[in-house]
């Protein structure tokens, strides 16, 4: 199966455009996946920029798309575990966010390995009530930043993506 242009655009080698911008610009006939084996790394991005069996040529792309394409010899990195750190000043907001993440992970079939709460950061500072006089009259403020960390394992999803490139 031949590999299409978008597989290189969606890799980490594109520095100047986001994936969302590229997917909005390109028609759906360009979109295929280019993973070949489990935990593989694309060694040569130039080999990914081949044309598909439909005869799509990279020179026939509009100039605005060609400006977004950057060729880089750096290999892609596949991750086994992703950690998402959420920060908030209100603990109840983090609780509702955790509820949403757990519910979404269950609905999508994603394994949520661990949800834990790192130590909160408390920042305190004291200010004078009056700028010029009454040195003894002060006000104390406190900002608490609560954290919640979500660990997601993505190993078994790489195996599902392997079949798409074959």
C-alpha positions as a Python dict, from the first residue, in 0.01 Angstrom:
ca = {
    (1, 'X'): (0, 0, 0),
    (2, 'X'): (148, 332, -95),
    (3, 'X'): (182, 609, 159),
    (4, 'X'): (20, 946, 113),
    (5, 'X'): (137, 1301, 175),
    (6, 'X'): (-67, 1365, 487),
    (7, 'X'): (115, 1099, 686),
    (8, 'X'): (424, 1318, 675),
    (9, 'X'): (221, 1629, 750),
    (10, 'X'): (66, 1470, 1056),
    (11, 'X'): (402, 1360, 1197),
    (12, 'X'): (623, 1566, 1424),
    (13, 'X'): (826, 1686, 1128),
    (14, 'X'): (580, 1965, 1058),
    (15, 'X'): (684, 2263, 1267),
    (16, 'X'): (498, 2553, 1109),
    (17, 'X'): (140, 2427, 1109),
    (18, 'X'): (-88, 2246, 1346),
    (19, 'X'): (-254, 1919, 1255),
    (20, 'X'): (-595, 2085, 1267),
    (21, 'X'): (-491, 2348, 1010),
    (22, 'X'): (-364, 2079, 775),
    (23, 'X'): (-676, 1864, 808),
    (24, 'X'): (-893, 2166, 732),
    (25, 'X'): (-694, 2248, 417),
    (26, 'X'): (-649, 1900, 270),
    (27, 'X'): (-937, 1711, 109),
    (28, 'X'): (-1024, 1370, 254),
    (29, 'X'): (-874, 1180, -42),
    (30, 'X'): (-525, 1265, 89),
    (31, 'X'): (-578, 1119, 438),
    (32, 'X'): (-428, 779, 519),
    (33, 'X'): (-210, 648, 797),
    (34, 'X'): (156, 552, 760),
    (35, 'X'): (241, 327, 1055),
    (36, 'X'): (414, 8, 949),
    (37, 'X'): (515, -187, 1259),
    (38, 'X'): (474, -174, 1636),
    (39, 'X'): (675, 106, 1799),
    (40, 'X'): (839, 181, 1466),
    (41, 'X'): (994, 513, 1386),
    (42, 'X'): (979, 674, 1047),
    (43, 'X'): (1349, 703, 966),
    (44, 'X'): (1326, 897, 644),
    (45, 'X'): (1046, 1147, 599),
    (46, 'X'): (1130, 1191, 231),
    (47, 'X'): (1026, 829, 171),
    (48, 'X'): (690, 911, 329),
    (49, 'X'): (630, 1185, 74),
    (50, 'X'): (550, 936, -204),
    (51, 'X'): (238, 967, -410),
    (52, 'X'): (-60, 739, -359),
    (53, 'X'): (-197, 489, -609),
    (54, 'X'): (-455, 747, -719),
    (55, 'X'): (-173, 944, -883),
    (56, 'X'): (-166, 1238, -640),
    (57, 'X'): (149, 1439, -696),
    (58, 'X'): (301, 1668, -433),
    (59, 'X'): (364, 1929, -702),
    (60, 'X'): (-8, 1944, -777),
    (61, 'X'): (-87, 2060, -423),
    (62, 'X'): (-189, 2423, -382),
    (63, 'X'): (89, 2663, -288),
    (64, 'X'): (-60, 2731, 56),
    (65, 'X'): (-21, 2361, 141),
    (66, 'X'): (332, 2341, 2),
    (67, 'X'): (431, 2630, 229),
    (68, 'X'): (317, 2428, 532),
    (69, 'X'): (528, 2121, 444),
    (70, 'X'): (867, 2107, 612),
    (71, 'X'): (1090, 1803, 558),
    (72, 'X'): (1292, 1696, 859),
    (73, 'X'): (1509, 1386, 901),
    (74, 'X'): (1416, 1353, 1270),
    (75, 'X'): (1235, 1024, 1350),
    (76, 'X'): (889, 1022, 1506),
    (77, 'X'): (850, 930, 1871),
    (78, 'X'): (580, 693, 1992),
    (79, 'X'): (484, 705, 2359),
    (80, 'X'): (375, 423, 2591),
    (81, 'X'): (237, 645, 2865),
    (82, 'X'): (93, 997, 2867),
    (83, 'X'): (58, 1207, 3181),
    (84, 'X'): (-182, 1501, 3185),
    (85, 'X'): (-143, 1754, 3466),
    (86, 'X'): (-445, 1973, 3538),
    (87, 'X'): (-406, 2286, 3752),
    (88, 'X'): (-684, 2487, 3910),
    (89, 'X'): (-750, 2722, 4202),
    (90, 'X'): (-1080, 2555, 4296),
    (91, 'X'): (-1074, 2190, 4401),
    (92, 'X'): (-1437, 2128, 4303),
    (93, 'X'): (-1356, 2222, 3942),
    (94, 'X'): (-1080, 1959, 3942),
    (95, 'X'): (-1323, 1703, 4082),
    (96, 'X'): (-1569, 1768, 3800),
    (97, 'X'): (-1283, 1757, 3547),
    (98, 'X'): (-1170, 1422, 3686),
    (99, 'X'): (-1527, 1291, 3660),
    (100, 'X'): (-1542, 1401, 3296),
    (101, 'X'): (-1202, 1248, 3208),
    (102, 'X'): (-1287, 914, 3371),
    (103, 'X'): (-1626, 906, 3198),
    (104, 'X'): (-1475, 998, 2858),
    (105, 'X'): (-1197, 739, 2897),
    (106, 'X'): (-1449, 469, 2980),
    (107, 'X'): (-1667, 567, 2683),
    (108, 'X'): (-1372, 570, 2440),
    (109, 'X'): (-1217, 250, 2576),
    (110, 'X'): (-896, 420, 2689),
    (111, 'X'): (-722, 269, 2991),
    (112, 'X'): (-676, 530, 3262),
    (113, 'X'): (-392, 382, 3468),
    (114, 'X'): (-372, 616, 3762),
    (115, 'X'): (-532, 938, 3883),
    (116, 'X'): (-348, 1105, 4169),
    (117, 'X'): (-332, 1441, 4337),
    (118, 'X'): (16, 1595, 4383),
    (119, 'X'): (80, 1831, 4671),
    (120, 'X'): (-88, 2169, 4629),
    (121, 'X'): (114, 2487, 4598),
    (122, 'X'): (25, 2769, 4838),
    (123, 'X'): (153, 3117, 4763),
    (124, 'X'): (106, 3379, 5036),
    (125, 'X'): (191, 3746, 5028),
    (126, 'X'): (128, 4046, 5252),
    (127, 'X'): (44, 4398, 5138),
    (128, 'X'): (0, 4727, 5316),
    (129, 'X'): (-357, 4854, 5329),
    (130, 'X'): (-238, 5207, 5278),
    (131, 'X'): (54, 5287, 5052),
    (132, 'X'): (196, 5583, 5244),
    (133, 'X'): (97, 5548, 5612),
    (134, 'X'): (-19, 5295, 5874),
    (135, 'X'): (262, 5043, 5847),
    (136, 'X'): (94, 4811, 6100),
    (137, 'X'): (-224, 4778, 5892),
    (138, 'X'): (-168, 4494, 5649),
    (139, 'X'): (-370, 4252, 5438),
    (140, 'X'): (-266, 3894, 5370),
    (141, 'X'): (-360, 3711, 5051),
    (142, 'X'): (-326, 3346, 4967),
    (143, 'X'): (-343, 3165, 4633),
    (144, 'X'): (-379, 2787, 4634),
    (145, 'X'): (-308, 2589, 4319),
    (146, 'X'): (-447, 2236, 4323),
    (147, 'X'): (-313, 1970, 4086),
    (148, 'X'): (-458, 1650, 3944),
    (149, 'X'): (-250, 1410, 3733),
    (150, 'X'): (-400, 1157, 3491),
    (151, 'X'): (-186, 871, 3356),
    (152, 'X'): (-304, 711, 3033),
    (153, 'X'): (-147, 396, 2885),
    (154, 'X'): (-145, 390, 2504),
    (155, 'X'): (51, 69, 2431),
    (156, 'X'): (-233, -139, 2295),
    (157, 'X'): (-354, 138, 2064),
    (158, 'X'): (-27, 129, 1869),
    (159, 'X'): (-101, -233, 1782),
    (160, 'X'): (-441, -133, 1646),
    (161, 'X'): (-281, 134, 1429),
    (162, 'X'): (-25, -111, 1289),
    (163, 'X'): (-282, -279, 1068),
    (164, 'X'): (-373, 45, 895),
    (165, 'X'): (-36, 79, 720),
    (166, 'X'): (-35, -276, 584),
}
